[in-house]
């Protein structure tokens, strides 16, 4: 297996870019400490109408959707048996692990009474009607599953460390026996909680703009868009790694993913427009208020990749694939931001925009993820071996 | 599986889940019924004179200091509900704001406190049952020892009532608990809520939901201008009455049906939306949300079946790979 | 205010004459004038003008009529002090006819009244005290065989200004309360079309009458009045607005029974039926008739009963709730849309950071896109399934 993947261990870890990311993370840490010492109010602009700000909506709702690469590829490879995408799976799992790990961390930071957090695991406290319970348990379980799914990479690395070879091999064998179950779990869990992240909006009722309040359709639209974003992030991350590390492009694989994305985006738009039209919300689409403008920006961002990917020529061009992927990432992110924050209206007089420390903490989280990603791909065998990828 | 099958399968799965949800929507549970001995309050905005006795009494009962304005502490200057305020009197003004309860150039008071929904959104969305509806009284109360501070209740409340104390590193959710929380227990002791007791005009009236609703409907049936003896205190045993001409009420009782109804109901002479009431239908969002959740997760049937199928598929698709294919 | 001109005005007033005539010291006299001017909201200049006017009086003649009433306004006026008011009123004006105070009586006095009215036609001040009964041609109140209706109409004819003193004259007072068998009516309602200054109150505060008359004497015209004829300087504010128990109202602290804890602690009397919230008068600032020591109804622990307010005093039950006509101070009530939002000043910087972050994403995309341009998928195109 070691011939499939390689660590970029000949490259230095401490690059100027890496240090910049660490510096941003350090600034974020200062505010992180402030949040725990002085309370959330000291760093965040959260209020009675907007209890969820950029931390929840970016770090958790958008962040986990961006971390759906592992999920999307797992479905493609293991459910639809598309083995040729296998080389992409380890980096995708890594981004998923980082994304979900930091979503969990973000949830902890945002949790007002974190010392009670374990109550969510105590059956006598559970409220099984609550979407939050489902999300909490599911995300916690999925972080564990992602770690198990990613552990072959770690074991592969461990095997090369002196004195660990035998043990690593034994663990690997043990893991192989049950791994298929965790892979299945790793497909089920994101389906569950990504749909639930949409279901959140149902209970918010009128506060969610009519163009985003699709009630019974919420879970479906959420999981569809998250799944699509998963493919997009794989393309995005792969393209950046290719250009950043001057590796061979994986464009031929991305083309296939692009084709899947095309179908998913079409389905998403069909469901969404179908629902909005059936529910008589066409008027809201053309109200040309904030909601309607955001809706069309979003729709344009969804439509662009559809346009690119529908063209067989552009679909095979690395640049166009990347642009389509980024457009999809922005579309999916905006879909979440719009519904839960930008057009979210709890009533007259409430307003929210993140405070500087609040936003820096989120940016610092992203910086930390990038720094950790760079460190891990240079230490552990994550990226496909060159000869293999371009085989 | 080739591409054609891939799309066929994905489409099939999507349609199946959409159908399940649509069916779930139809099967979703109805709104909850009022608790059998639901206690509540009736706030008649036309009787309110803005004396804030209720605000002051609320602070006294709950041991919370008034919110100062700069150095000025002589009265309570709370702008809205917050972790320091469970009840607040607000004003709506229009034009010159000269005539009470008039639509044009008028003003009207509004009391903001927990509405104690019959089908409470906050209770439905709380993952750890920190918010509960009392089975007999219908009072929605809070348990800070269960609460994890996720603030979903704040997003799930149509009235933005639960408030988290952001300025405290160990903050908690604060909301009106109908003066019946641990250590206060006024209702259990046979007393009425602090705000209803303090109200000099009977604008805030205490009682059972049924009796209050009957009183509210009695008022709506009166002709504007007629004299009516308004009860004060507890509608079932008023401590006194005061006579007043009946205003031109809006023709509905807010909280009779809105989002499944509330135990704290409002009457007003101006449209409720001007008093900051949200645009709600009769169906509670809690019932829709729980309908979707229970369709997908009842007895975990769907997830378990899905997991079984996925496990089989993954096992089948990885078994052919001898080495390293499984991750 | 210019010191020089103050001095000029002050030196123009013949204080020795005033001292002799009114029996007050120069200091007391000026203090009085300044006080009266201040209650109008006027400056020292007006005070000196007033002093000047009083020191050199044109002594306008005054005709004073009594209708249906208890003589409360005159009685309270007689008891006003600082300076001893009887001196001032008798020397300030020429009180040609006053049924209570006139030494003479009978047809002789009526004769003097008619002569004075004829002689000072268009110049005299008419003060009406008491209501005018209109039922059955006004037979319920006659003086010298003449009904109050006729006497009033006759006197109003040649009056330079008309002042209705007390609630009875202002709007009918106690006898106008339902069922009002005598058809008791206030002067402004009876003298339709004429400007009548009203000084309501039962009894009215003499200071409000005195101030109005001094204004008339000083400036030769009446002070600004509201739509009910009340001088704005005295009646433009609700008792509730200046009441020193108001903070208790705002904070929700009420006496609920006479003698209860709240009552002893001086809490708001609203729940006991205080009509301060619907009664326009200046009692909280002047209290009653210079008695001092907080002596006025609310001051001594009794709810205001709205004696000066038409439709309130004698009309509403003593302990019924008042209609709260004001909601000032306005900042005491948050608007519906006011929220307890923590507003951080860092949002602009935050927006910039967000912009930079999105810019970095797009920049990286563009840079990578440039390098990737043309990297066709030729390598793995034909079914390399499961490679």
PDB file of N, CA, C and O in Angstrom, chain A residues 204-251:
ATOM      1  N   UNK A 204     -36.776  27.348  13.004  1.00  0.00           N
ATOM      2  CA  UNK A 204     -36.594  28.798  13.059  1.00  0.00           C
ATOM      3  C   UNK A 204     -37.772  29.529  12.412  1.00  0.00           C
ATOM      4  O   UNK A 204     -37.911  30.737  12.568  1.00  0.00           O
ATOM      5  N   UNK A 205     -38.542  28.775  11.658  1.00  0.00           N
ATOM      6  CA  UNK A 205     -39.796  29.317  11.143  1.00  0.00           C
ATOM      7  C   UNK A 205     -39.664  30.563  10.302  1.00  0.00           C
ATOM      8  O   UNK A 205     -38.867  30.614   9.360  1.00  0.00           O
ATOM      9  N   UNK A 206     -40.443  31.575  10.679  1.00  0.00           N
ATOM     10  CA  UNK A 206     -40.509  32.799   9.879  1.00  0.00           C
ATOM     11  C   UNK A 206     -39.199  33.564   9.849  1.00  0.00           C
ATOM     12  O   UNK A 206     -39.014  34.433   9.002  1.00  0.00           O
ATOM     13  N   UNK A 207     -38.316  33.281  10.789  1.00  0.00           N
ATOM     14  CA  UNK A 207     -37.057  34.033  10.842  1.00  0.00           C
ATOM     15  C   UNK A 207     -36.217  33.750   9.594  1.00  0.00           C
ATOM     16  O   UNK A 207     -35.364  34.540   9.226  1.00  0.00           O
ATOM     17  N   UNK A 208     -36.441  32.577   9.015  1.00  0.00           N
ATOM     18  CA  UNK A 208     -35.735  32.222   7.790  1.00  0.00           C
ATOM     19  C   UNK A 208     -36.529  32.776   6.608  1.00  0.00           C
ATOM     20  O   UNK A 208     -37.742  32.602   6.522  1.00  0.00           O
ATOM     21  N   UNK A 209     -35.845  33.455   5.726  1.00  0.00           N
ATOM     22  CA  UNK A 209     -36.467  34.087   4.560  1.00  0.00           C
ATOM     23  C   UNK A 209     -37.232  33.047   3.737  1.00  0.00           C
ATOM     24  O   UNK A 209     -36.774  31.913   3.594  1.00  0.00           O
ATOM     25  N   UNK A 210     -38.405  33.433   3.210  1.00  0.00           N
ATOM     26  CA  UNK A 210     -39.230  32.465   2.461  1.00  0.00           C
ATOM     27  C   UNK A 210     -38.460  31.709   1.368  1.00  0.00           C
ATOM     28  O   UNK A 210     -38.768  30.551   1.087  1.00  0.00           O
ATOM     29  N   UNK A 211     -37.452  32.357   0.770  1.00  0.00           N
ATOM     30  CA  UNK A 211     -36.720  31.683  -0.306  1.00  0.00           C
ATOM     31  C   UNK A 211     -35.803  30.587   0.231  1.00  0.00           C
ATOM     32  O   UNK A 211     -35.311  29.752  -0.515  1.00  0.00           O
ATOM     33  N   UNK A 212     -35.551  30.621   1.528  1.00  0.00           N
ATOM     34  CA  UNK A 212     -34.699  29.582   2.122  1.00  0.00           C
ATOM     35  C   UNK A 212     -35.503  28.662   3.026  1.00  0.00           C
ATOM     36  O   UNK A 212     -35.049  27.618   3.416  1.00  0.00           O
ATOM     37  N   UNK A 213     -36.725  29.112   3.399  1.00  0.00           N
ATOM     38  CA  UNK A 213     -37.525  28.294   4.304  1.00  0.00           C
ATOM     39  C   UNK A 213     -38.327  27.291   3.475  1.00  0.00           C
ATOM     40  O   UNK A 213     -39.458  27.546   3.075  1.00  0.00           O
ATOM     41  N   UNK A 214     -37.719  26.138   3.237  1.00  0.00           N
ATOM     42  CA  UNK A 214     -38.382  25.146   2.398  1.00  0.00           C
ATOM     43  C   UNK A 214     -38.940  23.988   3.234  1.00  0.00           C
ATOM     44  O   UNK A 214     -39.258  22.932   2.696  1.00  0.00           O
ATOM     45  N   UNK A 215     -39.047  24.222   4.555  1.00  0.00           N
ATOM     46  CA  UNK A 215     -39.639  23.266   5.489  1.00  0.00           C
ATOM     47  C   UNK A 215     -39.263  21.806   5.202  1.00  0.00           C
ATOM     48  O   UNK A 215     -38.131  21.409   5.439  1.00  0.00           O
ATOM     49  N   UNK A 216     -40.198  21.006   4.667  1.00  0.00           N
ATOM     50  CA  UNK A 216     -39.919  19.577   4.523  1.00  0.00           C
ATOM     51  C   UNK A 216     -38.766  19.274   3.576  1.00  0.00           C
ATOM     52  O   UNK A 216     -38.200  18.195   3.612  1.00  0.00           O
ATOM     53  N   UNK A 217     -38.452  20.228   2.728  1.00  0.00           N
ATOM     54  CA  UNK A 217     -37.391  19.990   1.754  1.00  0.00           C
ATOM     55  C   UNK A 217     -36.010  20.348   2.321  1.00  0.00           C
ATOM     56  O   UNK A 217     -34.988  20.040   1.718  1.00  0.00           O
ATOM     57  N   UNK A 218     -35.996  21.022   3.481  1.00  0.00           N
ATOM     58  CA  UNK A 218     -34.735  21.481   4.071  1.00  0.00           C
ATOM     59  C   UNK A 218     -33.674  20.379   4.129  1.00  0.00           C
ATOM     60  O   UNK A 218     -32.555  20.577   3.651  1.00  0.00           O
ATOM     61  N   UNK A 219     -33.995  19.197   4.714  1.00  0.00           N
ATOM     62  CA  UNK A 219     -32.943  18.186   4.844  1.00  0.00           C
ATOM     63  C   UNK A 219     -32.401  17.745   3.486  1.00  0.00           C
ATOM     64  O   UNK A 219     -31.188  17.573   3.332  1.00  0.00           O
ATOM     65  N   UNK A 220     -33.273  17.598   2.526  1.00  0.00           N
ATOM     66  CA  UNK A 220     -32.835  17.118   1.213  1.00  0.00           C
ATOM     67  C   UNK A 220     -31.913  18.119   0.548  1.00  0.00           C
ATOM     68  O   UNK A 220     -30.836  17.773   0.056  1.00  0.00           O
ATOM     69  N   UNK A 221     -32.328  19.390   0.550  1.00  0.00           N
ATOM     70  CA  UNK A 221     -31.508  20.417  -0.093  1.00  0.00           C
ATOM     71  C   UNK A 221     -30.165  20.532   0.616  1.00  0.00           C
ATOM     72  O   UNK A 221     -29.125  20.714  -0.021  1.00  0.00           O
ATOM     73  N   UNK A 222     -30.183  20.410   1.942  1.00  0.00           N
ATOM     74  CA  UNK A 222     -28.934  20.549   2.694  1.00  0.00           C
ATOM     75  C   UNK A 222     -27.979  19.418   2.347  1.00  0.00           C
ATOM     76  O   UNK A 222     -26.799  19.647   2.082  1.00  0.00           O
ATOM     77  N   UNK A 223     -28.489  18.202   2.314  1.00  0.00           N
ATOM     78  CA  UNK A 223     -27.583  17.076   2.084  1.00  0.00           C
ATOM     79  C   UNK A 223     -27.112  17.054   0.623  1.00  0.00           C
ATOM     80  O   UNK A 223     -25.954  16.747   0.340  1.00  0.00           O
ATOM     81  N   UNK A 224     -27.993  17.429  -0.289  1.00  0.00           N
ATOM     82  CA  UNK A 224     -27.602  17.484  -1.710  1.00  0.00           C
ATOM     83  C   UNK A 224     -26.480  18.488  -1.920  1.00  0.00           C
ATOM     84  O   UNK A 224     -25.477  18.209  -2.578  1.00  0.00           O
ATOM     85  N   UNK A 225     -26.670  19.690  -1.335  1.00  0.00           N
ATOM     86  CA  UNK A 225     -25.659  20.722  -1.560  1.00  0.00           C
ATOM     87  C   UNK A 225     -24.366  20.364  -0.837  1.00  0.00           C
ATOM     88  O   UNK A 225     -23.272  20.607  -1.351  1.00  0.00           O
ATOM     89  N   UNK A 226     -24.462  19.759   0.347  1.00  0.00           N
ATOM     90  CA  UNK A 226     -23.247  19.377   1.073  1.00  0.00           C
ATOM     91  C   UNK A 226     -22.458  18.343   0.274  1.00  0.00           C
ATOM     92  O   UNK A 226     -21.239  18.420   0.155  1.00  0.00           O
ATOM     93  N   UNK A 227     -23.183  17.386  -0.289  1.00  0.00           N
ATOM     94  CA  UNK A 227     -22.571  16.324  -1.073  1.00  0.00           C
ATOM     95  C   UNK A 227     -21.838  16.918  -2.286  1.00  0.00           C
ATOM     96  O   UNK A 227     -20.693  16.589  -2.572  1.00  0.00           O
ATOM     97  N   UNK A 228     -22.512  17.851  -2.945  1.00  0.00           N
ATOM     98  CA  UNK A 228     -21.911  18.500  -4.111  1.00  0.00           C
ATOM     99  C   UNK A 228     -20.680  19.308  -3.707  1.00  0.00           C
ATOM    100  O   UNK A 228     -19.661  19.308  -4.390  1.00  0.00           O
ATOM    101  N   UNK A 229     -20.809  20.017  -2.575  1.00  0.00           N
ATOM    102  CA  UNK A 229     -19.668  20.783  -2.091  1.00  0.00           C
ATOM    103  C   UNK A 229     -18.491  19.873  -1.777  1.00  0.00           C
ATOM    104  O   UNK A 229     -17.333  20.249  -1.935  1.00  0.00           O
ATOM    105  N   UNK A 230     -18.792  18.666  -1.335  1.00  0.00           N
ATOM    106  CA  UNK A 230     -17.733  17.698  -1.060  1.00  0.00           C
ATOM    107  C   UNK A 230     -16.893  17.451  -2.301  1.00  0.00           C
ATOM    108  O   UNK A 230     -15.654  17.485  -2.249  1.00  0.00           O
ATOM    109  N   UNK A 231     -17.561  17.223  -3.446  1.00  0.00           N
ATOM    110  CA  UNK A 231     -16.813  17.017  -4.698  1.00  0.00           C
ATOM    111  C   UNK A 231     -16.038  18.268  -5.065  1.00  0.00           C
ATOM    112  O   UNK A 231     -14.884  18.203  -5.488  1.00  0.00           O
ATOM    113  N   UNK A 232     -16.697  19.418  -4.881  1.00  0.00           N
ATOM    114  CA  UNK A 232     -16.056  20.675  -5.256  1.00  0.00           C
ATOM    115  C   UNK A 232     -14.794  20.902  -4.443  1.00  0.00           C
ATOM    116  O   UNK A 232     -13.769  21.338  -4.969  1.00  0.00           O
ATOM    117  N   UNK A 233     -14.877  20.566  -3.164  1.00  0.00           N
ATOM    118  CA  UNK A 233     -13.714  20.830  -2.322  1.00  0.00           C
ATOM    119  C   UNK A 233     -12.566  19.888  -2.685  1.00  0.00           C
ATOM    120  O   UNK A 233     -11.394  20.241  -2.599  1.00  0.00           O
ATOM    121  N   UNK A 234     -12.916  18.670  -3.137  1.00  0.00           N
ATOM    122  CA  UNK A 234     -11.871  17.735  -3.577  1.00  0.00           C
ATOM    123  C   UNK A 234     -11.142  18.319  -4.792  1.00  0.00           C
ATOM    124  O   UNK A 234      -9.910  18.313  -4.861  1.00  0.00           O
ATOM    125  N   UNK A 235     -11.909  18.860  -5.706  1.00  0.00           N
ATOM    126  CA  UNK A 235     -11.309  19.456  -6.904  1.00  0.00           C
ATOM    127  C   UNK A 235     -10.463  20.669  -6.529  1.00  0.00           C
ATOM    128  O   UNK A 235      -9.330  20.839  -6.975  1.00  0.00           O
ATOM    129  N   UNK A 236     -11.034  21.505  -5.647  1.00  0.00           N
ATOM    130  CA  UNK A 236     -10.354  22.722  -5.221  1.00  0.00           C
ATOM    131  C   UNK A 236      -9.032  22.388  -4.536  1.00  0.00           C
ATOM    132  O   UNK A 236      -7.962  22.886  -4.900  1.00  0.00           O
ATOM    133  N   UNK A 237      -9.113  21.498  -3.577  1.00  0.00           N
ATOM    134  CA  UNK A 237      -7.942  21.153  -2.792  1.00  0.00           C
ATOM    135  C   UNK A 237      -6.892  20.479  -3.685  1.00  0.00           C
ATOM    136  O   UNK A 237      -5.707  20.802  -3.638  1.00  0.00           O
ATOM    137  N   UNK A 238      -7.369  19.573  -4.543  1.00  0.00           N
ATOM    138  CA  UNK A 238      -6.451  18.878  -5.446  1.00  0.00           C
ATOM    139  C   UNK A 238      -5.751  19.843  -6.377  1.00  0.00           C
ATOM    140  O   UNK A 238      -4.535  19.748  -6.598  1.00  0.00           O
ATOM    141  N   UNK A 239      -6.511  20.821  -6.897  1.00  0.00           N
ATOM    142  CA  UNK A 239      -5.924  21.785  -7.824  1.00  0.00           C
ATOM    143  C   UNK A 239      -4.874  22.633  -7.131  1.00  0.00           C
ATOM    144  O   UNK A 239      -3.821  22.918  -7.689  1.00  0.00           O
ATOM    145  N   UNK A 240      -5.180  23.042  -5.901  1.00  0.00           N
ATOM    146  CA  UNK A 240      -4.223  23.869  -5.179  1.00  0.00           C
ATOM    147  C   UNK A 240      -2.965  23.092  -4.810  1.00  0.00           C
ATOM    148  O   UNK A 240      -1.854  23.623  -4.876  1.00  0.00           O
ATOM    149  N   UNK A 241      -3.160  21.828  -4.437  1.00  0.00           N
ATOM    150  CA  UNK A 241      -1.998  20.997  -4.123  1.00  0.00           C
ATOM    151  C   UNK A 241      -1.159  20.812  -5.374  1.00  0.00           C
ATOM    152  O   UNK A 241       0.071  20.919  -5.353  1.00  0.00           O
ATOM    153  N   UNK A 242      -1.828  20.567  -6.496  1.00  0.00           N
ATOM    154  CA  UNK A 242      -1.122  20.367  -7.766  1.00  0.00           C
ATOM    155  C   UNK A 242      -0.255  21.576  -8.105  1.00  0.00           C
ATOM    156  O   UNK A 242       0.934  21.434  -8.392  1.00  0.00           O
ATOM    157  N   UNK A 243      -0.863  22.754  -8.036  1.00  0.00           N
ATOM    158  CA  UNK A 243      -0.104  23.938  -8.421  1.00  0.00           C
ATOM    159  C   UNK A 243       0.873  24.335  -7.326  1.00  0.00           C
ATOM    160  O   UNK A 243       1.989  24.736  -7.611  1.00  0.00           O
ATOM    161  N   UNK A 244       0.450  24.183  -6.085  1.00  0.00           N
ATOM    162  CA  UNK A 244       1.295  24.589  -4.967  1.00  0.00           C
ATOM    163  C   UNK A 244       2.541  23.751  -4.865  1.00  0.00           C
ATOM    164  O   UNK A 244       3.639  24.266  -4.622  1.00  0.00           O
ATOM    165  N   UNK A 245       2.371  22.447  -5.019  1.00  0.00           N
ATOM    166  CA  UNK A 245       3.522  21.536  -4.905  1.00  0.00           C
ATOM    167  C   UNK A 245       4.080  21.151  -6.264  1.00  0.00           C
ATOM    168  O   UNK A 245       4.913  20.273  -6.368  1.00  0.00           O
ATOM    169  N   UNK A 246       3.586  21.796  -7.310  1.00  0.00           N
ATOM    170  CA  UNK A 246       4.037  21.533  -8.682  1.00  0.00           C
ATOM    171  C   UNK A 246       3.981  20.047  -9.010  1.00  0.00           C
ATOM    172  O   UNK A 246       4.941  19.433  -9.462  1.00  0.00           O
ATOM    173  N   UNK A 247       2.837  19.437  -8.712  1.00  0.00           N
ATOM    174  CA  UNK A 247       2.650  18.017  -8.992  1.00  0.00           C
ATOM    175  C   UNK A 247       1.882  17.825 -10.294  1.00  0.00           C
ATOM    176  O   UNK A 247       1.378  18.785 -10.877  1.00  0.00           O
ATOM    177  N   UNK A 248       1.781  16.582 -10.696  1.00  0.00           N
ATOM    178  CA  UNK A 248       1.034  16.305 -11.915  1.00  0.00           C
ATOM    179  C   UNK A 248      -0.445  16.541 -11.683  1.00  0.00           C
ATOM    180  O   UNK A 248      -0.982  16.142 -10.656  1.00  0.00           O
ATOM    181  N   UNK A 249      -1.112  17.181 -12.605  1.00  0.00           N
ATOM    182  CA  UNK A 249      -2.530  17.449 -12.413  1.00  0.00           C
ATOM    183  C   UNK A 249      -3.366  16.167 -12.398  1.00  0.00           C
ATOM    184  O   UNK A 249      -3.016  15.176 -13.041  1.00  0.00           O
ATOM    185  N   UNK A 250      -4.473  16.208 -11.644  1.00  0.00           N
ATOM    186  CA  UNK A 250      -5.382  15.058 -11.542  1.00  0.00           C
ATOM    187  C   UNK A 250      -6.656  15.335 -12.323  1.00  0.00           C
ATOM    188  O   UNK A 250      -7.734  14.832 -12.025  1.00  0.00           O
ATOM    189  N   UNK A 251      -6.500  16.162 -13.341  1.00  0.00           N
ATOM    190  CA  UNK A 251      -7.658  16.670 -14.076  1.00  0.00           C
ATOM    191  C   UNK A 251      -8.579  15.562 -14.582  1.00  0.00           C
ATOM    192  O   UNK A 251      -9.803  15.678 -14.528  1.00  0.00           O
TER     193      UNK A 251
END
